[in-house]
Amino acid sequence: MPENGSTLAVFYENWLNYQNLLIKAIAPLSSEQLTQRADPRLRSIDTIMRHIIGARARWFYLMMGIGGEEFANLGGWDRRDAPERSAAELVHGLEKTWSVMYEAISSWTEEDWHITYQNDPGDEPETLTRQWIIWHLIEHDIHHGGEVSLTLGMHGLQAPDL
């Protein structure tokens, strides 16, 4: 990671802290608790967590070509036909994706941050930088982590202290 005290180091340290708060909240949940939803029309805790994991793996593996076969498989965890996961599996998915992302990010040079990728045709922005991808994943984790926190609280379960 970037030097301690840098703005980037602060972001990554707090992103990891955010993930650890999510892990602490979901690790003790039963399979039944993971099926809880804020509303019948909304996604379950399990589905939201699988979506966080799947998105991380897809952006890194499919867009940037980073990570191996196990990591790539995590990218399918939130697909419509994907099975539900236990709390232990969700924790493993978060930790595995973080490990691969951390290793990649901490190895990037200033020039590496400016590498670009073409987005899907018709999507905005047309060209994505690694900077954009990382910010998108941070905001994605925060958004969906908030959904998990709300759902836990609505059902009287310990929500992360976000």
PDB file of C-alpha atoms in Angstrom, residues 37-131:
ATOM      1  CA  ARG A  37     -34.365  -9.072   3.994  1.00  0.00           C
ATOM      2  CA  ALA A  38     -35.278  -5.453   4.705  1.00  0.00           C
ATOM      3  CA  ASP A  39     -38.368  -6.017   2.537  1.00  0.00           C
ATOM      4  CA  PRO A  40     -39.610  -9.112   0.671  1.00  0.00           C
ATOM      5  CA  ARG A  41     -38.781  -7.370  -2.621  1.00  0.00           C
ATOM      6  CA  LEU A  42     -35.163  -6.664  -1.616  1.00  0.00           C
ATOM      7  CA  ARG A  43     -32.106  -8.885  -1.520  1.00  0.00           C
ATOM      8  CA  SER A  44     -31.198 -11.022   1.469  1.00  0.00           C
ATOM      9  CA  ILE A  45     -28.062 -10.459   3.556  1.00  0.00           C
ATOM     10  CA  ASP A  46     -26.498 -13.499   1.875  1.00  0.00           C
ATOM     11  CA  THR A  47     -27.327 -12.200  -1.592  1.00  0.00           C
ATOM     12  CA  ILE A  48     -25.923  -8.747  -0.836  1.00  0.00           C
ATOM     13  CA  MET A  49     -22.703 -10.163   0.586  1.00  0.00           C
ATOM     14  CA  ARG A  50     -22.286 -12.489  -2.396  1.00  0.00           C
ATOM     15  CA  HIS A  51     -22.801  -9.452  -4.630  1.00  0.00           C
ATOM     16  CA  ILE A  52     -20.002  -7.519  -2.902  1.00  0.00           C
ATOM     17  CA  ILE A  53     -17.671 -10.504  -3.321  1.00  0.00           C
ATOM     18  CA  GLY A  54     -18.732 -11.199  -6.906  1.00  0.00           C
ATOM     19  CA  ALA A  55     -18.317  -7.596  -8.012  1.00  0.00           C
ATOM     20  CA  ARG A  56     -14.822  -7.368  -6.539  1.00  0.00           C
ATOM     21  CA  ALA A  57     -13.720 -10.537  -8.303  1.00  0.00           C
ATOM     22  CA  ARG A  58     -15.269  -9.564 -11.645  1.00  0.00           C
ATOM     23  CA  TRP A  59     -13.722  -6.091 -11.726  1.00  0.00           C
ATOM     24  CA  PHE A  60     -10.282  -7.401 -10.845  1.00  0.00           C
ATOM     25  CA  TYR A  61     -10.333 -10.627 -12.848  1.00  0.00           C
ATOM     26  CA  LEU A  62     -12.510  -9.894 -15.861  1.00  0.00           C
ATOM     27  CA  MET A  63     -11.592  -6.231 -16.347  1.00  0.00           C
ATOM     28  CA  MET A  64      -7.988  -6.131 -15.161  1.00  0.00           C
ATOM     29  CA  GLY A  65      -6.923  -9.782 -15.522  1.00  0.00           C
ATOM     30  CA  ILE A  66      -5.820 -10.042 -11.881  1.00  0.00           C
ATOM     31  CA  GLY A  67      -6.229 -13.162  -9.734  1.00  0.00           C
ATOM     32  CA  GLY A  68      -6.255 -16.897 -10.304  1.00  0.00           C
ATOM     33  CA  GLU A  69      -8.932 -19.520 -10.862  1.00  0.00           C
ATOM     34  CA  GLU A  70     -10.307 -19.557  -7.281  1.00  0.00           C
ATOM     35  CA  PHE A  71     -10.549 -15.774  -7.373  1.00  0.00           C
ATOM     36  CA  ALA A  72     -12.248 -15.838 -10.782  1.00  0.00           C
ATOM     37  CA  ASN A  73     -14.838 -18.320  -9.459  1.00  0.00           C
ATOM     38  CA  LEU A  74     -15.823 -15.839  -6.758  1.00  0.00           C
ATOM     39  CA  GLY A  75     -17.026 -13.578  -9.584  1.00  0.00           C
ATOM     40  CA  GLY A  76     -19.991 -15.901 -10.116  1.00  0.00           C
ATOM     41  CA  TRP A  77     -21.162 -16.012  -6.515  1.00  0.00           C
ATOM     42  CA  ASP A  78     -23.924 -13.472  -7.093  1.00  0.00           C
ATOM     43  CA  ARG A  79     -25.307 -14.885 -10.311  1.00  0.00           C
ATOM     44  CA  ARG A  80     -28.993 -15.780 -10.392  1.00  0.00           C
ATOM     45  CA  ASP A  81     -28.354 -19.549 -10.173  1.00  0.00           C
ATOM     46  CA  ALA A  82     -25.563 -19.328  -7.584  1.00  0.00           C
ATOM     47  CA  PRO A  83     -26.118 -21.192  -4.308  1.00  0.00           C
ATOM     48  CA  GLU A  84     -26.546 -19.492  -0.961  1.00  0.00           C
ATOM     49  CA  ARG A  85     -23.393 -19.423   1.169  1.00  0.00           C
ATOM     50  CA  SER A  86     -22.720 -19.958   4.846  1.00  0.00           C
ATOM     51  CA  ALA A  87     -21.352 -17.154   6.991  1.00  0.00           C
ATOM     52  CA  ALA A  88     -17.950 -18.883   6.976  1.00  0.00           C
ATOM     53  CA  GLU A  89     -17.973 -19.003   3.166  1.00  0.00           C
ATOM     54  CA  LEU A  90     -18.914 -15.326   2.962  1.00  0.00           C
ATOM     55  CA  VAL A  91     -16.095 -14.414   5.340  1.00  0.00           C
ATOM     56  CA  HIS A  92     -13.692 -16.461   3.207  1.00  0.00           C
ATOM     57  CA  GLY A  93     -14.934 -14.706   0.057  1.00  0.00           C
ATOM     58  CA  LEU A  94     -14.386 -11.269   1.586  1.00  0.00           C
ATOM     59  CA  GLU A  95     -10.952 -12.209   2.865  1.00  0.00           C
ATOM     60  CA  LYS A  96      -9.896 -13.837  -0.416  1.00  0.00           C
ATOM     61  CA  THR A  97     -11.013 -10.909  -2.537  1.00  0.00           C
ATOM     62  CA  TRP A  98      -9.353  -8.458  -0.161  1.00  0.00           C
ATOM     63  CA  SER A  99      -6.106 -10.440  -0.246  1.00  0.00           C
ATOM     64  CA  VAL A 100      -5.932 -10.421  -4.047  1.00  0.00           C
ATOM     65  CA  MET A 101      -6.954  -6.769  -4.284  1.00  0.00           C
ATOM     66  CA  TYR A 102      -4.460  -5.713  -1.588  1.00  0.00           C
ATOM     67  CA  GLU A 103      -1.592  -7.582  -3.228  1.00  0.00           C
ATOM     68  CA  ALA A 104      -2.328  -5.980  -6.599  1.00  0.00           C
ATOM     69  CA  ILE A 105      -2.915  -2.449  -5.326  1.00  0.00           C
ATOM     70  CA  SER A 106       0.183  -2.460  -3.156  1.00  0.00           C
ATOM     71  CA  SER A 107       2.333  -3.470  -6.125  1.00  0.00           C
ATOM     72  CA  TRP A 108       1.103  -0.748  -8.498  1.00  0.00           C
ATOM     73  CA  THR A 109       3.383   2.111  -9.385  1.00  0.00           C
ATOM     74  CA  GLU A 110       2.144   5.646 -10.076  1.00  0.00           C
ATOM     75  CA  GLU A 111       2.085   4.774 -13.784  1.00  0.00           C
ATOM     76  CA  ASP A 112       0.088   1.588 -13.129  1.00  0.00           C
ATOM     77  CA  TRP A 113      -2.739   3.640 -11.645  1.00  0.00           C
ATOM     78  CA  HIS A 114      -3.254   5.276 -15.046  1.00  0.00           C
ATOM     79  CA  ILE A 115      -3.628   2.027 -17.007  1.00  0.00           C
ATOM     80  CA  THR A 116      -6.945   2.130 -18.840  1.00  0.00           C
ATOM     81  CA  TYR A 117      -9.550  -0.442 -19.865  1.00  0.00           C
ATOM     82  CA  GLN A 118     -12.421  -0.218 -22.309  1.00  0.00           C
ATOM     83  CA  ASN A 119     -15.851  -0.368 -20.731  1.00  0.00           C
ATOM     84  CA  ASP A 120     -18.736  -2.282 -22.269  1.00  0.00           C
ATOM     85  CA  PRO A 121     -20.045  -0.564 -25.412  1.00  0.00           C
ATOM     86  CA  GLY A 122     -22.631   2.071 -24.533  1.00  0.00           C
ATOM     87  CA  ASP A 123     -21.631   2.245 -20.862  1.00  0.00           C
ATOM     88  CA  GLU A 124     -20.210   5.386 -19.288  1.00  0.00           C
ATOM     89  CA  PRO A 125     -17.441   6.151 -18.909  1.00  0.00           C
ATOM     90  CA  GLU A 126     -16.182   4.543 -22.104  1.00  0.00           C
ATOM     91  CA  THR A 127     -12.634   4.253 -20.762  1.00  0.00           C
ATOM     92  CA  LEU A 128     -11.913   3.218 -17.183  1.00  0.00           C
ATOM     93  CA  THR A 129      -8.730   3.814 -15.234  1.00  0.00           C
ATOM     94  CA  ARG A 130      -7.598   1.682 -12.345  1.00  0.00           C
ATOM     95  CA  GLN A 131      -8.269   4.734 -10.186  1.00  0.00           C
TER      96      GLN A 131
END
